[in-house]
Structure formats: C-alpha cells, structure tokens
Coordinates of C-alpha atoms in Angstrom, one line a residue:
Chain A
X1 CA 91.1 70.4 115.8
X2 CA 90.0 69.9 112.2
X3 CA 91.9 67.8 110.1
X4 CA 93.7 68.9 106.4
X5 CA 92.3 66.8 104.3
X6 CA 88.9 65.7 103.5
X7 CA 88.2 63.4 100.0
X8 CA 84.5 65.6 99.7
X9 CA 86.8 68.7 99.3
X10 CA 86.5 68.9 95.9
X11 CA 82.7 67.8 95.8
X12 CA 82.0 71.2 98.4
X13 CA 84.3 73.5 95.6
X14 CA 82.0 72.0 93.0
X15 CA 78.7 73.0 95.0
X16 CA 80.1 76.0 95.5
X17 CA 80.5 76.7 92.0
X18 CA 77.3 75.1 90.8
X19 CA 75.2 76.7 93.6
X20 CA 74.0 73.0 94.4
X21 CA 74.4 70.4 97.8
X22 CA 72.8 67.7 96.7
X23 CA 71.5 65.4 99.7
X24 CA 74.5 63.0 100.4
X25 CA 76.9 66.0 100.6
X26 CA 74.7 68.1 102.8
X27 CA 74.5 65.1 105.2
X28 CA 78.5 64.7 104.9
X29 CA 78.8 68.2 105.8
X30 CA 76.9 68.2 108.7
X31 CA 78.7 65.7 110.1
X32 CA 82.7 67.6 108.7
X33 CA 83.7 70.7 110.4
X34 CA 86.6 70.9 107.6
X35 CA 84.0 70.5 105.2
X36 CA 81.3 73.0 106.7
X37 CA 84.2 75.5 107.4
X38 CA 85.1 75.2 103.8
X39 CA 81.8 75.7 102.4
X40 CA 81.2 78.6 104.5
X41 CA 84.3 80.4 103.4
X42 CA 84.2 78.9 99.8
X43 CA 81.1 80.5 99.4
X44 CA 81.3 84.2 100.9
X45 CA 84.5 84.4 98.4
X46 CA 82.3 83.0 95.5
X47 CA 79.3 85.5 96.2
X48 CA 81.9 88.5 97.1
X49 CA 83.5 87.9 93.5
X50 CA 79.9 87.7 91.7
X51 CA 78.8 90.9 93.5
X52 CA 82.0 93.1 92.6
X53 CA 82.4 91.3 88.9
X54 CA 78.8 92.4 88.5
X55 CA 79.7 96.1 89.7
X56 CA 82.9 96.5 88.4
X57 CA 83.2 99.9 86.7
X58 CA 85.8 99.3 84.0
X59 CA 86.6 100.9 80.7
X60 CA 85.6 99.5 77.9
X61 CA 87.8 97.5 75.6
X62 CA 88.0 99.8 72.3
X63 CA 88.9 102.7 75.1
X64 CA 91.6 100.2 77.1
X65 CA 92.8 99.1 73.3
X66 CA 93.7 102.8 72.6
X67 CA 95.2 103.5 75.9
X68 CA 97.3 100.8 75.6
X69 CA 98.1 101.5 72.1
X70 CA 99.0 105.0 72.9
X71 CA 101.2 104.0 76.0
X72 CA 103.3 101.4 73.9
X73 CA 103.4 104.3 71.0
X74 CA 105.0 106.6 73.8
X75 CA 107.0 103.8 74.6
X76 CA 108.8 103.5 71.0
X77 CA 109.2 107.0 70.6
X78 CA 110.6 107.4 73.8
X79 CA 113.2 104.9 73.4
X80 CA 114.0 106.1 69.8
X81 CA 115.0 109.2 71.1
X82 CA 117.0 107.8 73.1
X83 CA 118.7 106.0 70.6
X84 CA 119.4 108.7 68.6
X85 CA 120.9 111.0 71.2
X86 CA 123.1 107.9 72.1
X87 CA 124.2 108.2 68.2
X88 CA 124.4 111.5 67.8
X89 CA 126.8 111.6 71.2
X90 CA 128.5 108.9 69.7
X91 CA 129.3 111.1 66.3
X92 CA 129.8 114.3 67.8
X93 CA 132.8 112.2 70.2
X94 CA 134.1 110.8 66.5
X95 CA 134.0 114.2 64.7
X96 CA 136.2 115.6 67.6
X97 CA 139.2 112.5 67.3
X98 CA 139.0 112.8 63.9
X99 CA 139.3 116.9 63.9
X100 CA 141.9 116.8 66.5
X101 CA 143.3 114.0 64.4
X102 CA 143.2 115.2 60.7
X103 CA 144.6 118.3 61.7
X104 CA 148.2 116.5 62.6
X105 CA 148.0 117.4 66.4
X106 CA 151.2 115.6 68.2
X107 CA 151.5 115.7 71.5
X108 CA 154.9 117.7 72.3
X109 CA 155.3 116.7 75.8
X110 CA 156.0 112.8 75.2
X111 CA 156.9 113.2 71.1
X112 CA 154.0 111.4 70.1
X113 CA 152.5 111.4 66.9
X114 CA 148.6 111.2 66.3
X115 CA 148.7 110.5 62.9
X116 CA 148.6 106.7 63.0
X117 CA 145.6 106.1 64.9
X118 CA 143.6 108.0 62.3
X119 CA 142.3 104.8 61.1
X120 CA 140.8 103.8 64.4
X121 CA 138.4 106.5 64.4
X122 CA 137.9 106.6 61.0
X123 CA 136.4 103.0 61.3
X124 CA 134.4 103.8 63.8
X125 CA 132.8 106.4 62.6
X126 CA 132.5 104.0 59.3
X127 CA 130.4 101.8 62.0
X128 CA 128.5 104.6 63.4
X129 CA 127.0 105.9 59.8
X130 CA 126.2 102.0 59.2
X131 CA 125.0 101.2 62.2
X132 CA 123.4 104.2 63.4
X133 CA 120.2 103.9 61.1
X134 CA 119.6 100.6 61.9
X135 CA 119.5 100.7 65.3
X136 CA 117.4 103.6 65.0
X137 CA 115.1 101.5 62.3
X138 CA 115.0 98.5 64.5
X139 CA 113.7 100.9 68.2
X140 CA 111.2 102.7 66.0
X141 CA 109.8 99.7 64.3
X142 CA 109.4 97.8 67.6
X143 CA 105.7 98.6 68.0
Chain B
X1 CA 94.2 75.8 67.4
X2 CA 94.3 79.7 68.5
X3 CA 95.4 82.8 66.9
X4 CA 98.9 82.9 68.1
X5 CA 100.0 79.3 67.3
X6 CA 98.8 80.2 63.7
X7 CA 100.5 83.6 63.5
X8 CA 103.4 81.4 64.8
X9 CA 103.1 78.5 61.9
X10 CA 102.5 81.5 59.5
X11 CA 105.9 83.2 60.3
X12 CA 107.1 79.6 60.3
X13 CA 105.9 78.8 56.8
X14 CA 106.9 81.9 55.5
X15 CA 110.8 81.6 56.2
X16 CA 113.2 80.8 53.2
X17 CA 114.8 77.3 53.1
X18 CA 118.0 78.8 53.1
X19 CA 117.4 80.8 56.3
X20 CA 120.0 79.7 59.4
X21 CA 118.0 78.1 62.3
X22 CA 119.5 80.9 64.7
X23 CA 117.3 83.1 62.9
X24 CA 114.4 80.8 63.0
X25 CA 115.0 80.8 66.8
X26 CA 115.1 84.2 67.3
X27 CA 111.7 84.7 64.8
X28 CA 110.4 82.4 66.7
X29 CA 111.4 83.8 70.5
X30 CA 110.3 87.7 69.0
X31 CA 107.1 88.0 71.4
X32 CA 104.5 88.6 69.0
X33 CA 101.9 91.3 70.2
X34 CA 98.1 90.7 69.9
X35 CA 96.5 92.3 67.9
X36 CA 92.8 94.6 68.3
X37 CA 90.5 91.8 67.6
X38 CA 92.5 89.1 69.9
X39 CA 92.9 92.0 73.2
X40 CA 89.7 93.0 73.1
X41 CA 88.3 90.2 73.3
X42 CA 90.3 88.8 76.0
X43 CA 89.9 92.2 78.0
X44 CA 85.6 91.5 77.6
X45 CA 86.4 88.0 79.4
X46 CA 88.6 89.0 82.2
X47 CA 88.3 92.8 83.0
X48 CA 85.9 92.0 85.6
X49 CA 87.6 89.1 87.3
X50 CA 91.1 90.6 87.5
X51 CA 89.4 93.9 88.7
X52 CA 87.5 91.8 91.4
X53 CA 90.5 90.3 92.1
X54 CA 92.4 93.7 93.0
X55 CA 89.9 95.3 95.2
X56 CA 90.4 92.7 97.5
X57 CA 93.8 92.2 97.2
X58 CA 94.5 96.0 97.6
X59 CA 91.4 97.5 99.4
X60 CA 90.7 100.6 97.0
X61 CA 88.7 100.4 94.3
X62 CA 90.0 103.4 92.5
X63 CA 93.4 101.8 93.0
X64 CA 92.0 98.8 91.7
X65 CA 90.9 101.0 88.0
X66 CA 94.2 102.3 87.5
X67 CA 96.2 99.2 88.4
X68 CA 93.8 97.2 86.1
X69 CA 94.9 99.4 83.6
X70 CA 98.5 99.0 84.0
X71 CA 98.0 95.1 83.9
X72 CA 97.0 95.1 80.8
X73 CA 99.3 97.3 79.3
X74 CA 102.2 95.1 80.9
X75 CA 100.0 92.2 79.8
X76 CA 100.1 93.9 76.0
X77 CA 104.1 94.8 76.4
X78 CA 105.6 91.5 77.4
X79 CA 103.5 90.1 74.0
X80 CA 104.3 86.4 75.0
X81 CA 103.2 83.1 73.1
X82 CA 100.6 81.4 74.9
X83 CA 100.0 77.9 74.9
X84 CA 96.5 77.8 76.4
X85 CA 93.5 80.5 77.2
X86 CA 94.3 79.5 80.8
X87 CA 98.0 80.0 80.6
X88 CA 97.1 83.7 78.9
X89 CA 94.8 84.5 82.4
X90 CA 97.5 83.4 85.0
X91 CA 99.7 85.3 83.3
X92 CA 97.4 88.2 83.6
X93 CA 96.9 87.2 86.9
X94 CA 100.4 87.0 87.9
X95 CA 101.1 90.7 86.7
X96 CA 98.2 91.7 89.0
X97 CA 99.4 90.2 91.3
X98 CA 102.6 91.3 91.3
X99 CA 101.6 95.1 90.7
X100 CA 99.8 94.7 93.5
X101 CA 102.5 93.8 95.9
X102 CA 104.5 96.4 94.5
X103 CA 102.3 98.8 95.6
X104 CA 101.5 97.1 99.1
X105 CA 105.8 97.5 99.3
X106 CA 105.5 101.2 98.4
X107 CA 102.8 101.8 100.7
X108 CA 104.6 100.3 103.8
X109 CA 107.8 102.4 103.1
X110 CA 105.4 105.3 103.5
X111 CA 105.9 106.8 100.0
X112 CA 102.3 105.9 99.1
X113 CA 98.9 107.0 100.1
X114 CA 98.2 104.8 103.4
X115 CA 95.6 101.8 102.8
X116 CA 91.5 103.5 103.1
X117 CA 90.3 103.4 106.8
X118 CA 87.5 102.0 105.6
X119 CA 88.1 99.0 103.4
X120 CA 84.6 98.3 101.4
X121 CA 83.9 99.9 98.4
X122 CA 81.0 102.5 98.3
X123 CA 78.7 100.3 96.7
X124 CA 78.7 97.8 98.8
X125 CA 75.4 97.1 100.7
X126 CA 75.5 93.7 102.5
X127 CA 76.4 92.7 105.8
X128 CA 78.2 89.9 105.3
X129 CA 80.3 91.4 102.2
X130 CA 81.6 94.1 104.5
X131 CA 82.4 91.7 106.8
X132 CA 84.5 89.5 104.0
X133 CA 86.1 92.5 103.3
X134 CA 87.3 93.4 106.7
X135 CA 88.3 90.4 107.3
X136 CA 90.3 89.7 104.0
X137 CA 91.9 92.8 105.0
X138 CA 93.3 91.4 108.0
X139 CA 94.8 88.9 106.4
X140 CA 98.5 88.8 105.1
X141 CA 98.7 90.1 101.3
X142 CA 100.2 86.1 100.3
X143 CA 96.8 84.3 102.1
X144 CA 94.7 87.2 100.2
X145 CA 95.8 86.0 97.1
X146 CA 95.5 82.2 97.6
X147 CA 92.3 82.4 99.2
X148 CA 91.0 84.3 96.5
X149 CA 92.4 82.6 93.6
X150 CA 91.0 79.3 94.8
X151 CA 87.8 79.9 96.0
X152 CA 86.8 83.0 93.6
X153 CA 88.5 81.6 90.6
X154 CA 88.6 78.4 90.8
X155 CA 92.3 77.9 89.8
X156 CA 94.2 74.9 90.8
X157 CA 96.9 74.6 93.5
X158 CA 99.2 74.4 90.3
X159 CA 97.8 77.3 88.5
X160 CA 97.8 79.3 91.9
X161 CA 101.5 78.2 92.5
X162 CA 102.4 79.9 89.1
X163 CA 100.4 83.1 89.7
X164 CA 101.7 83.9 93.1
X165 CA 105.3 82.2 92.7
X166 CA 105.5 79.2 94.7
X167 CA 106.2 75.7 95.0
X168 CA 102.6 74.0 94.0
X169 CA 103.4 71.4 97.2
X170 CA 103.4 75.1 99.8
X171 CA 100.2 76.1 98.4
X172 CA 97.6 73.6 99.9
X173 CA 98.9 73.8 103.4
X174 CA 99.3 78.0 102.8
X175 CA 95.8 77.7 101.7
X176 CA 94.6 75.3 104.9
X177 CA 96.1 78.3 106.8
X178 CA 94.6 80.9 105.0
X179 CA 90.9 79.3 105.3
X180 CA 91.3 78.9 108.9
X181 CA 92.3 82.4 109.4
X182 CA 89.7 83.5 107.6
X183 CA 87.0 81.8 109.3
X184 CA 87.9 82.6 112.5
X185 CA 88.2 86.2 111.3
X186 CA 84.5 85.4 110.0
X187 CA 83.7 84.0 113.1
X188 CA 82.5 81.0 111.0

C-alpha cells in the first residue's frame, strides 16, 4: 500500500523537469515506492509532451491571426444584421399603429376611439429613429 | 508591467475629470481585445503545449487541429484583462479543456464521430509512447486532464483547480488516484 504523501515529491517533479536525480534522490527513490511510481509516471508524461510539442503540426500565427480575425469579423456582421432586422421589424410594427391610427380607425363594436393613443406610438417610433442607429453603431463597432 | 495593464492605465489616463465613475467602471470592465503583435506572440509560446495537451485529452490529432483552432478564437472573443502571463495560459487552458469535454459529451450522445480505434497518432514510433497513450485513454476524461496538467505542464494543484474547475483541496487526492491508475495501467 503506498502512502499519499512523500516530502521528496516535489524534489522527483523537479528531476523530472530538469532531466537530473542527483545521488541522494536516486538513493531515496529506491528505497519509496510513491516516489519511484511517481517518477515513472512523471516522466513518460514529460517525454510524451516533448515528443508531440516537437511534432505538433500547427498553423502558423499570422495564418491563426487572420482566421481569427475573419471569424470575429463574421461575428459582428452577423449580429449587426441581426440588429437591423430587429429594427426594421420594430418600424414596420410602428408604421402599421400609426397608419391604422392616423387614419381615425374606431373600433365600432365597443365605441372606442383610437385617436388618443396616437401619442404612444408616435413616441415610440420617436425612440426607434433615435435609438435604432445607435444600437446598430454600437453591434458593428464591437470588433 | 504588460501590455494590457498599460492599455488599461492609458484608457484610464485618458478619461475626463468630469466623467461619472459608472462609466469608468464600465470602460474599465469593456474586455479589451489583443491586438496582432500581443496574439501572435502568445500563440508562438503555447500553440504547441495546448495542442499536446488535446491529443491526449481527446485521442485524435486532427480533432486536436481544429479544436486548437477554436480555442483560440474563444481565447480572442472573450478578450479578458489578464493579470499575469500564467493567468492568460490557464485561461487558454481552461477553454481547451472545456471544448474538449464538450465534445467528449457530444460524442457519448452518439451525434459525433466515435473516438479512433486506434488512439496514437500516425507519427508516433515508440513503444512506450503508444503505450502512454493507450493507457491515458483508459482513463476518465477528469484524471486525463489532471495528470497531464501536472506532470506535462507543470501547473500547480491551484492552477490545475482553476483550469479543470475544482476545489484546489480535491485535486491532490484526484491526482494520487489518477497516478495510481495510471501506473497500474502502465504496469509500472
């Protein structure tokens, strides 16, 4: 049964690293199973990592700079189109309230007249012009 | 003193008097993107360890490419201020790690490509590599990541603890468990 903890634990992590045992720790290790099992295991990792860092077939950074510039550029436009259909949805719904509005259209059934709540969609459609191009301004100039 | 503390002190020093500190706040929290010179740069120094770190996490080295590529991006997107060099790589390492789950999840809902029969890459020419591989393999995705992190990069139990999203007290007996799995998988 090997026990958890072992004070040469870091020492083996640092020959590891340093490709080094110096004498004391090699005769400590011989004598630990945690530390011997560490340093076995410690050390295929560390070699496996060197080996695959060393073959590693990856892009290099100018190309992986403009992919990623081109993705997030994708990105803004994407979402600035969204934003704009959003706003045009919002004025098309507007125009029609204020059309069906304007035009003094009552609602016979209940004797209701429309009139009043002109100014409701008047401001909002106030709101929308204002606030339409700077939401649009603020998506777009994310990037 | 690195490049985003000064873009940060720049911003900082370039703010009216008169400006309301809930706008300084919100200048302030606006994750500032790195730019060419700073990504590059970063990319040259860690490329290779986060790709490493994939093909053993997931098994497929052409998965390994593409996800390395979408770490990065993510990496780019989320355009955090960094308080260290080390802080910058576990976060790296933490999106890795977390795109690599994801697609460990997708694969084990069967809307994915299942994982490569056989799990070392092509290039590979040692015994004993193949061997690591295999038996990383057989390990659960969580003592993949904790093995590797501390004995391939070094990190601390606390740095580890941030990258795979646990309590740093879980991760030295996670990692006593791991190593002894390993080992006997090694037949050490």
């Amino acid at each position: 049964m090997l026990k958890r903890d072992c004070n040469y634990e870091a020492e083996v992590l640092r020959a590891v690293a340093t490709a080094h045992i110096d004498d004391d720790l090699r005769a400590h290790i011989a004598s630990c199973d945690e530390c011997a099992e560490l340093l076995s295991v410690a050390t295929a990792v560390a070699d496996d990592r060197r080996t695959l860092m060393r073959e590693a077939p990856i892009p290099s950074s100018g190309l992986m700079w403009w992919r990623t510039k081109m993705r997030a550029t994708e990105e803004a436009r994407r979402a600035a189109v969204r934003t704009a259909t959003l706003v045009q949805a919002g004025l098309i719904a507007v125009a029609i309230i204020i059309a069906v509005v304007g035009v003094g259209v009552t609602v016979p059934a209940v004797h209701i007249d429309l009139k009043p709540l002109l100014t409701i969609p008047v401001f909002a459609f106030a709101a929308w012009v204002i606030l339409a191009p700077v939401a649009v301004y603020f998506t777009v100039t994310e990037d | 003193m690195n490049r985003d503390m000064i873009s940060t002190m720049a911003i900082t020093a370039l703010m009216p008097e008169t400006t309301l500190p809930v706008e300084r706040e919100q200048a302030k929290a606006r994750p500032a993107r790195m730019d060419e010179e700073s990504f590059r740069a970063f990319y040259e120094r860690t490329a290779r360890q986060v790709w490493a770190y994939l093909v053993r996490l997931t098994g497929d080295s052409q998965l390994a490419d593409d996800l390395l590529q979408e770490a990065f991006f993510r990496f780019y997107r989320a355009g955090t201020h960094y308080e260290s060099e080390s802080h910058r790589r576990n976060s790296l390492f933490r999106i890795a790690t977390n795109l690599a789950r994801d697609h460990g999840r997708r694969q084990r809902r069967g809307t994915d490509v299942p994982l490569p029969e056989d799990l070392e890459i092509a290039t590979h020419t040692s015994e004993t590599r193949t061997d690591l591989a295999k038996a990383l393999a057989r390990l659960k995705p969580m003592q993949r990541e904790i093995l590797w992190l501390a004995y391939a990069q070094g990190s601390s139990h606390v740095e580890i603890a941030e990258i795979v999203g646990l309590s740093s007290k879980s991760i030295k007996s996670l990692l006593f468990r791991a190593r002894r799995k390993l080992a006997e998988f090694l037949g050490a």
